[in-house]
Amino acid sequence: QVQLVESGGGLVQTGGSLRLSCAASGRTFRTYAMGWFRQAPGKERDFVASISGSGTMTYYADSVKGRFTISKDNAKNTVILQMNSLKSEDTAVYYCAATTAWYGSGSDVGSLYAYWGQGTQVTVSS
Protein backbone atom coordinates (compact mmCIF):
# COMPACT_ATOMS: atom_id res chain seq x y z
CA GLN A 1 0.00 0.00 0.00
CA VAL A 2 1.17 3.49 -0.85
CA GLN A 3 -0.45 6.71 0.28
CA LEU A 4 0.22 9.82 -1.79
CA VAL A 5 -0.22 13.46 -0.84
CA GLU A 6 0.30 16.27 -3.34
CA SER A 7 1.18 19.85 -2.48
CA GLY A 8 2.48 22.99 -4.14
CA GLY A 9 -0.44 23.98 -6.32
CA GLY A 10 -1.70 27.53 -6.53
CA LEU A 11 -2.35 30.53 -8.72
CA VAL A 12 0.38 31.75 -11.07
CA GLN A 13 0.55 34.06 -14.05
CA THR A 14 1.24 32.93 -17.58
CA GLY A 15 4.95 32.30 -18.03
CA GLY A 16 5.48 31.63 -14.35
CA SER A 17 6.62 28.52 -12.51
CA LEU A 18 5.31 26.14 -9.88
CA ARG A 19 6.82 23.17 -8.13
CA LEU A 20 4.51 20.33 -7.21
CA SER A 21 5.49 17.74 -4.63
CA CYS A 22 4.08 14.30 -3.98
CA ALA A 23 4.94 12.72 -0.64
CA ALA A 24 4.59 8.95 -0.41
CA SER A 25 4.28 6.64 2.56
CA GLY A 26 5.82 3.19 2.75
CA ARG A 27 9.27 1.62 2.83
CA THR A 28 9.26 0.34 -0.74
CA PHE A 29 8.91 3.67 -2.51
CA ARG A 30 11.92 3.03 -4.70
CA THR A 31 10.15 0.06 -6.29
CA TYR A 32 7.32 2.24 -7.59
CA ALA A 33 7.27 4.11 -10.85
CA MET A 34 5.42 7.39 -10.49
CA GLY A 35 3.29 9.50 -12.74
CA TRP A 36 1.66 12.90 -12.83
CA PHE A 37 -1.72 13.36 -14.45
CA ARG A 38 -4.04 16.34 -14.70
CA GLN A 39 -7.71 16.99 -15.22
CA ALA A 40 -9.22 20.27 -16.34
CA PRO A 41 -12.90 21.05 -15.72
CA GLY A 42 -15.13 19.19 -18.14
CA LYS A 43 -12.22 17.27 -19.66
CA GLU A 44 -10.76 13.83 -19.33
CA ARG A 45 -7.74 13.11 -17.20
CA ASP A 46 -4.51 13.55 -19.17
CA PHE A 47 -1.05 12.16 -18.67
CA VAL A 48 1.69 14.67 -17.88
CA ALA A 49 4.91 12.86 -16.98
CA SER A 50 6.27 9.66 -15.45
CA ILE A 51 9.46 8.41 -13.88
CA SER A 52 10.89 4.98 -13.18
CA GLY A 53 11.38 3.59 -9.69
CA SER A 54 15.08 4.35 -9.73
CA GLY A 55 14.44 7.82 -11.10
CA THR A 56 16.72 7.30 -14.07
CA MET A 57 14.10 7.10 -16.81
CA THR A 58 11.39 9.62 -17.62
CA TYR A 59 8.61 10.12 -20.13
CA TYR A 60 6.64 13.27 -20.95
CA ALA A 61 3.50 14.26 -22.77
CA ASP A 62 4.30 16.30 -25.86
CA SER A 63 2.34 19.23 -24.46
CA VAL A 64 4.75 19.68 -21.54
CA LYS A 65 8.03 18.47 -23.00
CA GLY A 66 10.75 21.07 -22.50
CA ARG A 67 8.72 22.97 -19.90
CA PHE A 68 8.09 20.42 -17.12
CA THR A 69 10.61 18.23 -15.32
CA ILE A 70 9.81 15.21 -13.16
CA SER A 71 12.26 13.96 -10.55
CA LYS A 72 12.24 11.38 -7.77
CA ASP A 73 14.02 11.37 -4.44
CA ASN A 74 13.86 7.85 -3.02
CA ALA A 75 15.59 8.89 0.20
CA LYS A 76 12.79 11.36 0.90
CA ASN A 77 9.92 9.36 -0.64
CA THR A 78 9.10 12.32 -2.85
CA VAL A 79 8.31 13.01 -6.48
CA ILE A 80 8.64 16.53 -7.83
CA LEU A 81 7.07 18.12 -10.88
CA GLN A 82 8.82 21.36 -11.77
CA MET A 83 6.62 23.37 -14.09
CA ASN A 84 8.06 26.31 -16.01
CA SER A 85 6.71 28.59 -18.73
CA LEU A 86 3.18 27.87 -17.61
CA LYS A 87 0.29 28.44 -19.98
CA SER A 88 -3.41 28.93 -19.36
CA GLU A 89 -4.04 25.48 -20.80
CA ASP A 90 -1.99 23.99 -17.94
CA THR A 91 -4.79 24.91 -15.55
CA ALA A 92 -6.08 21.70 -13.96
CA VAL A 93 -6.11 19.55 -10.88
CA TYR A 94 -2.82 17.66 -10.81
CA TYR A 95 -2.61 14.14 -9.42
CA CYS A 96 0.36 11.95 -8.66
CA ALA A 97 0.04 8.20 -9.01
CA ALA A 98 2.10 5.09 -8.32
CA THR A 99 2.52 1.82 -10.17
CA THR A 100 4.68 -1.22 -9.51
CA ALA A 101 6.28 -1.40 -12.95
CA TRP A 102 7.94 0.94 -15.44
CA TYR A 103 6.21 0.98 -18.79
CA GLY A 104 8.32 3.54 -20.59
CA SER A 105 6.37 5.20 -23.39
CA GLY A 106 3.39 3.11 -22.29
CA SER A 107 3.25 4.73 -18.87
CA ASP A 108 0.70 7.32 -19.97
CA VAL A 109 -2.25 5.01 -19.25
CA GLY A 110 -3.99 5.90 -16.01
CA SER A 111 -5.37 2.42 -15.41
CA LEU A 112 -1.81 1.14 -14.91
CA TYR A 113 -1.55 3.11 -11.67
CA ALA A 114 -3.00 1.53 -8.54
CA TYR A 115 -2.48 4.40 -6.13
CA TRP A 116 -3.54 8.02 -6.47
CA GLY A 117 -3.29 11.18 -4.45
CA GLN A 118 -6.15 13.58 -3.79
CA GLY A 119 -4.91 16.20 -6.24
CA THR A 120 -3.73 19.79 -6.07
CA GLN A 121 -5.19 22.70 -8.04
CA VAL A 122 -3.00 24.63 -10.47
CA THR A 123 -4.47 27.78 -11.98
CA VAL A 124 -2.60 29.79 -14.60
CA SER A 125 -4.01 33.24 -15.24
CA SER A 126 -3.36 35.29 -18.37
Tab-separated table of N, CA and C in Angstrom:
chain	number	residue	atom	x	y	z
A	1	GLN	N	0.839	-1.190	0.000
A	1	GLN	CA	0.000	0.000	0.000
A	1	GLN	C	0.875	1.242	0.000
A	2	VAL	N	0.466	2.210	-0.786
A	2	VAL	CA	1.167	3.490	-0.846
A	2	VAL	C	0.126	4.590	-0.706
A	3	GLN	N	0.401	5.529	0.159
A	3	GLN	CA	-0.448	6.712	0.276
A	3	GLN	C	0.298	7.904	-0.278
A	4	LEU	N	-0.400	8.703	-1.080
A	4	LEU	CA	0.222	9.817	-1.789
A	4	LEU	C	-0.474	11.121	-1.429
A	5	VAL	N	0.321	12.143	-1.168
A	5	VAL	CA	-0.222	13.462	-0.838
A	5	VAL	C	0.503	14.512	-1.666
A	6	GLU	N	-0.265	15.217	-2.508
A	6	GLU	CA	0.304	16.268	-3.343
A	6	GLU	C	0.254	17.614	-2.615
A	7	SER	N	1.166	18.480	-2.989
A	7	SER	CA	1.178	19.846	-2.483
A	7	SER	C	1.881	20.738	-3.498
A	8	GLY	N	1.752	22.046	-3.306
A	8	GLY	CA	2.478	22.988	-4.142
A	8	GLY	C	1.661	23.681	-5.206
A	9	GLY	N	0.393	23.320	-5.330
A	9	GLY	CA	-0.441	23.983	-6.319
A	9	GLY	C	-0.752	25.410	-5.905
A	10	GLY	N	-1.339	26.145	-6.835
A	10	GLY	CA	-1.699	27.527	-6.533
A	10	GLY	C	-2.017	28.297	-7.794
A	11	LEU	N	-2.045	29.612	-7.627
A	11	LEU	CA	-2.350	30.529	-8.725
A	11	LEU	C	-1.050	31.184	-9.200
A	12	VAL	N	-0.834	31.168	-10.499
A	12	VAL	CA	0.381	31.746	-11.072
A	12	VAL	C	0.033	32.399	-12.401
A	13	GLN	N	0.790	33.397	-12.776
A	13	GLN	CA	0.553	34.059	-14.047
A	13	GLN	C	1.192	33.292	-15.199
A	14	THR	N	0.680	33.534	-16.382
A	14	THR	CA	1.241	32.931	-17.582
A	14	THR	C	2.740	33.222	-17.657
A	15	GLY	N	3.497	32.171	-17.962
A	15	GLY	CA	4.946	32.299	-18.033
A	15	GLY	C	5.653	32.019	-16.720
A	16	GLY	N	4.897	31.880	-15.654
A	16	GLY	CA	5.482	31.630	-14.347
A	16	GLY	C	5.803	30.171	-14.117
A	17	SER	N	6.210	29.875	-12.874
A	17	SER	CA	6.620	28.518	-12.510
A	17	SER	C	5.942	28.068	-11.229
A	18	LEU	N	5.777	26.775	-11.112
A	18	LEU	CA	5.310	26.144	-9.884
A	18	LEU	C	6.050	24.831	-9.709
A	19	ARG	N	6.165	24.436	-8.456
A	19	ARG	CA	6.825	23.173	-8.131
A	19	ARG	C	5.859	22.319	-7.319
A	20	LEU	N	5.410	21.238	-7.900
A	20	LEU	CA	4.510	20.327	-7.209
A	20	LEU	C	5.309	19.214	-6.549
A	21	SER	N	4.867	18.840	-5.346
A	21	SER	CA	5.490	17.737	-4.627
A	21	SER	C	4.464	16.657	-4.362
A	22	CYS	N	4.933	15.435	-4.331
A	22	CYS	CA	4.079	14.299	-3.982
A	22	CYS	C	4.839	13.489	-2.941
A	23	ALA	N	4.321	13.461	-1.736
A	23	ALA	CA	4.939	12.715	-0.642
A	23	ALA	C	4.283	11.351	-0.530
A	24	ALA	N	5.101	10.318	-0.454
A	24	ALA	CA	4.594	8.948	-0.413
A	24	ALA	C	4.935	8.270	0.899
A	25	SER	N	4.021	7.441	1.366
A	25	SER	CA	4.285	6.638	2.555
A	25	SER	C	4.850	5.294	2.120
A	26	GLY	N	5.376	4.530	3.066
A	26	GLY	CA	5.821	3.188	2.753
A	26	GLY	C	7.320	3.066	2.593
A	27	ARG	N	7.825	1.868	2.855
A	27	ARG	CA	9.267	1.617	2.828
A	27	ARG	C	9.773	1.192	1.470
A	28	THR	N	8.852	0.888	0.547
A	28	THR	CA	9.261	0.340	-0.745
A	28	THR	C	9.070	1.353	-1.868
A	29	PHE	N	9.176	2.622	-1.541
A	29	PHE	CA	8.908	3.671	-2.513
A	29	PHE	C	9.780	3.529	-3.752
A	30	ARG	N	11.011	3.098	-3.567
A	30	ARG	CA	11.921	3.034	-4.700
A	30	ARG	C	11.505	1.976	-5.730
A	31	THR	N	10.607	1.085	-5.351
A	31	THR	CA	10.147	0.062	-6.291
A	31	THR	C	8.992	0.541	-7.159
A	32	TYR	N	8.481	1.728	-6.862
A	32	TYR	CA	7.320	2.236	-7.592
A	32	TYR	C	7.733	3.256	-8.652
A	33	ALA	N	7.219	3.054	-9.853
A	33	ALA	CA	7.275	4.113	-10.847
A	33	ALA	C	6.142	5.096	-10.543
A	34	MET	N	6.384	6.345	-10.844
A	34	MET	CA	5.424	7.385	-10.487
A	34	MET	C	4.992	8.173	-11.710
A	35	GLY	N	3.791	8.679	-11.653
A	35	GLY	CA	3.294	9.496	-12.744
A	35	GLY	C	2.556	10.713	-12.227
A	36	TRP	N	2.509	11.734	-13.072
A	36	TRP	CA	1.656	12.897	-12.833
A	36	TRP	C	0.611	12.956	-13.947
A	37	PHE	N	-0.617	13.181	-13.527
A	37	PHE	CA	-1.724	13.355	-14.451
A	37	PHE	C	-2.431	14.654	-14.100
A	38	ARG	N	-3.274	15.140	-14.989
A	38	ARG	CA	-4.036	16.345	-14.699
A	38	ARG	C	-5.417	16.256	-15.332
A	39	GLN	N	-6.344	16.971	-14.713
A	39	GLN	CA	-7.709	16.993	-15.222
A	39	GLN	C	-8.266	18.395	-15.129
A	40	ALA	N	-8.592	18.951	-16.279
A	40	ALA	CA	-9.217	20.266	-16.341
A	40	ALA	C	-10.726	20.098	-16.255
A	41	PRO	N	-11.450	21.140	-15.834
A	41	PRO	CA	-12.903	21.050	-15.721
A	41	PRO	C	-13.555	20.633	-17.036
A	42	GLY	N	-14.408	19.630	-16.963
A	42	GLY	CA	-15.126	19.185	-18.138
A	42	GLY	C	-14.323	18.373	-19.118
A	43	LYS	N	-13.084	18.031	-18.752
A	43	LYS	CA	-12.219	17.269	-19.658
A	43	LYS	C	-11.783	15.971	-19.005
A	44	GLU	N	-11.271	15.088	-19.843
A	44	GLU	CA	-10.764	13.829	-19.328
A	44	GLU	C	-9.401	14.033	-18.665
A	45	ARG	N	-9.046	13.082	-17.839
A	45	ARG	CA	-7.737	13.111	-17.200
A	45	ARG	C	-6.651	12.855	-18.239
A	46	ASP	N	-5.605	13.658	-18.207
A	46	ASP	CA	-4.512	13.551	-19.167
A	46	ASP	C	-3.203	13.220	-18.466
A	47	PHE	N	-2.395	12.469	-19.150
A	47	PHE	CA	-1.050	12.162	-18.668
A	47	PHE	C	-0.154	13.388	-18.806
A	48	VAL	N	0.741	13.564	-17.835
A	48	VAL	CA	1.691	14.675	-17.880
A	48	VAL	C	3.127	14.161	-17.980
A	49	ALA	N	3.531	13.340	-17.004
A	49	ALA	CA	4.909	12.860	-16.977
A	49	ALA	C	4.999	11.633	-16.086
A	50	SER	N	6.046	10.835	-16.297
A	50	SER	CA	6.267	9.659	-15.451
A	50	SER	C	7.752	9.441	-15.253
A	51	ILE	N	8.066	8.659	-14.219
A	51	ILE	CA	9.462	8.408	-13.885
A	51	ILE	C	9.585	6.997	-13.330
A	52	SER	N	10.687	6.348	-13.638
A	52	SER	CA	10.893	4.982	-13.179
A	52	SER	C	11.188	4.941	-11.679
A	53	GLY	N	11.141	3.746	-11.113
A	53	GLY	CA	11.377	3.590	-9.692
A	53	GLY	C	12.737	4.119	-9.250
A	54	SER	N	13.738	3.880	-10.047
A	54	SER	CA	15.082	4.350	-9.728
A	54	SER	C	15.254	5.834	-9.978
A	55	GLY	N	14.341	6.405	-10.754
A	55	GLY	CA	14.437	7.825	-11.098
A	55	GLY	C	15.310	8.113	-12.297
A	56	THR	N	15.782	7.092	-12.969
A	56	THR	CA	16.721	7.301	-14.071
A	56	THR	C	16.057	7.426	-15.432
A	57	MET	N	14.809	7.036	-15.527
A	57	MET	CA	14.105	7.100	-16.811
A	57	MET	C	12.834	7.928	-16.660
A	58	THR	N	12.554	8.739	-17.651
A	58	THR	CA	11.392	9.615	-17.620
A	58	THR	C	10.669	9.592	-18.961
A	59	TYR	N	9.425	10.035	-18.911
A	59	TYR	CA	8.615	10.118	-20.129
A	59	TYR	C	7.660	11.284	-19.952
A	60	TYR	N	7.464	12.071	-21.027
A	60	TYR	CA	6.637	13.273	-20.945
A	60	TYR	C	5.593	13.311	-22.051
A	61	ALA	N	4.469	13.932	-21.732
A	61	ALA	CA	3.501	14.262	-22.766
A	61	ALA	C	4.105	15.345	-23.657
A	62	ASP	N	3.762	15.313	-24.930
A	62	ASP	CA	4.304	16.302	-25.864
A	62	ASP	C	3.964	17.725	-25.431
A	63	SER	N	2.810	17.887	-24.812
A	63	SER	CA	2.338	19.228	-24.456
A	63	SER	C	3.186	19.885	-23.375
A	64	VAL	N	3.957	19.104	-22.626
A	64	VAL	CA	4.751	19.682	-21.538
A	64	VAL	C	6.244	19.492	-21.732
A	65	LYS	N	6.623	18.762	-22.766
A	65	LYS	CA	8.033	18.469	-22.998
A	65	LYS	C	8.827	19.772	-23.165
A	66	GLY	N	9.929	19.876	-22.448
A	66	GLY	CA	10.754	21.070	-22.499
A	66	GLY	C	10.353	22.137	-21.496
A	67	ARG	N	9.177	21.996	-20.891
A	67	ARG	CA	8.716	22.972	-19.896
A	67	ARG	C	8.644	22.364	-18.503
A	68	PHE	N	8.248	21.099	-18.411
A	68	PHE	CA	8.092	20.416	-17.121
A	68	PHE	C	9.221	19.414	-16.931
A	69	THR	N	9.598	19.224	-15.665
A	69	THR	CA	10.608	18.228	-15.318
A	69	THR	C	10.137	17.418	-14.128
A	70	ILE	N	10.169	16.098	-14.272
A	70	ILE	CA	9.808	15.208	-13.165
A	70	ILE	C	11.090	14.642	-12.567
A	71	SER	N	11.102	14.540	-11.235
A	71	SER	CA	12.260	13.964	-10.550
A	71	SER	C	11.773	13.167	-9.344
A	72	LYS	N	12.637	12.291	-8.855
A	72	LYS	CA	12.242	11.379	-7.773
A	72	LYS	C	13.383	11.296	-6.773
A	73	ASP	N	13.052	11.479	-5.517
A	73	ASP	CA	14.023	11.365	-4.438
A	73	ASP	C	13.612	10.199	-3.554
A	74	ASN	N	14.252	9.052	-3.765
A	74	ASN	CA	13.858	7.853	-3.022
A	74	ASN	C	14.233	7.932	-1.538
A	75	ALA	N	15.216	8.734	-1.209
A	75	ALA	CA	15.589	8.893	0.195
A	75	ALA	C	14.530	9.670	0.971
A	76	LYS	N	13.817	10.535	0.261
A	76	LYS	CA	12.789	11.363	0.902
A	76	LYS	C	11.378	10.932	0.535
A	77	ASN	N	11.246	9.838	-0.218
A	77	ASN	CA	9.917	9.356	-0.641
A	77	ASN	C	9.103	10.465	-1.310
A	78	THR	N	9.741	11.159	-2.236
A	78	THR	CA	9.097	12.320	-2.846
A	78	THR	C	9.286	12.326	-4.354
A	79	VAL	N	8.241	12.758	-5.037
A	79	VAL	CA	8.309	13.012	-6.475
A	79	VAL	C	7.994	14.489	-6.697
A	80	ILE	N	8.778	15.108	-7.548
A	80	ILE	CA	8.636	16.532	-7.829
A	80	ILE	C	8.259	16.734	-9.286
A	81	LEU	N	7.355	17.675	-9.524
A	81	LEU	CA	7.068	18.121	-10.883
A	81	LEU	C	7.365	19.618	-10.939
A	82	GLN	N	8.460	19.957	-11.584
A	82	GLN	CA	8.822	21.356	-11.768
A	82	GLN	C	8.194	21.845	-13.058
A	83	MET	N	7.365	22.875	-12.939
A	83	MET	CA	6.617	23.374	-14.093
A	83	MET	C	7.055	24.799	-14.403
A	84	ASN	N	7.610	25.002	-15.571
A	84	ASN	CA	8.061	26.311	-16.011
A	84	ASN	C	7.283	26.760	-17.246
A	85	SER	N	7.377	28.035	-17.535
A	85	SER	CA	6.710	28.593	-18.728
A	85	SER	C	5.252	28.170	-18.798
A	86	LEU	N	4.559	28.338	-17.702
A	86	LEU	CA	3.178	27.867	-17.610
A	86	LEU	C	2.259	28.643	-18.544
A	87	LYS	N	1.283	27.889	-19.059
A	87	LYS	CA	0.294	28.443	-19.981
A	87	LYS	C	-1.091	28.275	-19.372
A	88	SER	N	-2.047	29.038	-19.887
A	88	SER	CA	-3.409	28.932	-19.356
A	88	SER	C	-3.959	27.512	-19.521
A	89	GLU	N	-3.556	26.844	-20.563
A	89	GLU	CA	-4.040	25.479	-20.796
A	89	GLU	C	-3.449	24.455	-19.830
A	90	ASP	N	-2.518	24.871	-18.987
A	90	ASP	CA	-1.994	23.988	-17.943
A	90	ASP	C	-2.882	23.989	-16.707
A	91	THR	N	-3.877	24.847	-16.683
A	91	THR	CA	-4.794	24.908	-15.553
A	91	THR	C	-5.547	23.590	-15.406
A	92	ALA	N	-5.465	23.002	-14.212
A	92	ALA	CA	-6.079	21.700	-13.964
A	92	ALA	C	-5.820	21.293	-12.520
A	93	VAL	N	-6.485	20.231	-12.119
A	93	VAL	CA	-6.107	19.550	-10.882
A	93	VAL	C	-5.045	18.521	-11.243
A	94	TYR	N	-3.941	18.553	-10.527
A	94	TYR	CA	-2.822	17.661	-10.808
A	94	TYR	C	-2.776	16.540	-9.775
A	95	TYR	N	-2.636	15.320	-10.274
A	95	TYR	CA	-2.611	14.142	-9.417
A	95	TYR	C	-1.297	13.388	-9.604
A	96	CYS	N	-0.740	12.895	-8.517
A	96	CYS	CA	0.359	11.949	-8.655
A	96	CYS	C	-0.185	10.541	-8.446
A	97	ALA	N	0.497	9.583	-9.036
A	97	ALA	CA	0.042	8.200	-9.008
A	97	ALA	C	1.244	7.266	-8.979
A	98	ALA	N	1.023	6.065	-8.459
A	98	ALA	CA	2.104	5.092	-8.322
A	98	ALA	C	1.714	3.764	-8.963
A	99	THR	N	2.714	3.140	-9.569
A	99	THR	CA	2.525	1.822	-10.168
A	99	THR	C	3.758	0.972	-9.889
A	100	THR	N	3.588	-0.329	-9.909
A	100	THR	CA	4.680	-1.219	-9.513
A	100	THR	C	5.644	-1.562	-10.641
A	101	ALA	N	5.393	-1.086	-11.839
A	101	ALA	CA	6.277	-1.405	-12.954
A	101	ALA	C	6.510	-0.159	-13.814
A	102	TRP	N	7.625	-0.163	-14.527
A	102	TRP	CA	7.940	0.938	-15.437
A	102	TRP	C	7.563	0.517	-16.859
A	103	TYR	N	6.717	1.326	-17.480
A	103	TYR	CA	6.208	0.984	-18.795
A	103	TYR	C	6.781	1.857	-19.910
A	104	GLY	N	7.706	2.707	-19.569
A	104	GLY	CA	8.324	3.542	-20.590
A	104	GLY	C	7.301	4.419	-21.288
A	105	SER	N	7.297	4.375	-22.619
A	105	SER	CA	6.367	5.201	-23.386
A	105	SER	C	4.926	4.745	-23.226
A	106	GLY	N	4.732	3.604	-22.567
A	106	GLY	CA	3.385	3.114	-22.292
A	106	GLY	C	2.861	3.534	-20.936
A	107	SER	N	3.623	4.370	-20.233
A	107	SER	CA	3.248	4.733	-18.866
A	107	SER	C	2.239	5.866	-18.809
A	108	ASP	N	1.673	6.240	-19.943
A	108	ASP	CA	0.697	7.318	-19.975
A	108	ASP	C	-0.741	6.836	-19.797
A	109	VAL	N	-0.908	5.598	-19.413
A	109	VAL	CA	-2.247	5.013	-19.250
A	109	VAL	C	-2.612	5.016	-17.776
A	110	GLY	N	-3.634	5.739	-17.413
A	110	GLY	CA	-3.990	5.899	-16.010
A	110	GLY	C	-4.354	4.602	-15.307
A	111	SER	N	-4.937	3.672	-16.030
A	111	SER	CA	-5.369	2.416	-15.411
A	111	SER	C	-4.196	1.547	-14.946
A	112	LEU	N	-2.988	1.876	-15.367
A	112	LEU	CA	-1.806	1.135	-14.913
A	112	LEU	C	-1.413	1.490	-13.484
A	113	TYR	N	-1.941	2.596	-12.977
A	113	TYR	CA	-1.549	3.106	-11.671
A	113	TYR	C	-2.572	2.693	-10.618
A	114	ALA	N	-2.095	2.043	-9.571
A	114	ALA	CA	-3.005	1.526	-8.545
A	114	ALA	C	-3.277	2.521	-7.439
A	115	TYR	N	-2.366	3.467	-7.256
A	115	TYR	CA	-2.478	4.398	-6.130
A	115	TYR	C	-2.476	5.831	-6.637
A	116	TRP	N	-3.361	6.645	-6.038
A	116	TRP	CA	-3.536	8.022	-6.468
A	116	TRP	C	-3.618	8.947	-5.258
A	117	GLY	N	-3.115	10.163	-5.467
A	117	GLY	CA	-3.290	11.181	-4.447
A	117	GLY	C	-4.618	11.894	-4.628
A	118	GLN	N	-4.870	12.872	-3.772
A	118	GLN	CA	-6.150	13.581	-3.787
A	118	GLN	C	-6.162	14.745	-4.764
A	119	GLY	N	-4.988	15.135	-5.244
A	119	GLY	CA	-4.907	16.199	-6.237
A	119	GLY	C	-4.604	17.559	-5.638
A	120	THR	N	-4.006	18.418	-6.466
A	120	THR	CA	-3.728	19.792	-6.073
A	120	THR	C	-4.046	20.696	-7.262
A	121	GLN	N	-4.713	21.812	-6.972
A	121	GLN	CA	-5.186	22.696	-8.036
A	121	GLN	C	-4.063	23.610	-8.527
A	122	VAL	N	-3.922	23.687	-9.841
A	122	VAL	CA	-3.004	24.635	-10.473
A	122	VAL	C	-3.834	25.526	-11.389
A	123	THR	N	-3.741	26.826	-11.158
A	123	THR	CA	-4.471	27.778	-11.980
A	123	THR	C	-3.482	28.775	-12.579
A	124	VAL	N	-3.496	28.874	-13.901
A	124	VAL	CA	-2.602	29.786	-14.603
A	124	VAL	C	-3.455	30.888	-15.214
A	125	SER	N	-3.211	32.109	-14.776
A	125	SER	CA	-4.012	33.241	-15.242
A	125	SER	C	-3.252	34.028	-16.304
A	126	SER	N	-3.988	34.510	-17.278
A	126	SER	CA	-3.363	35.285	-18.366
A	126	SER	C	-3.434	36.775	-18.075
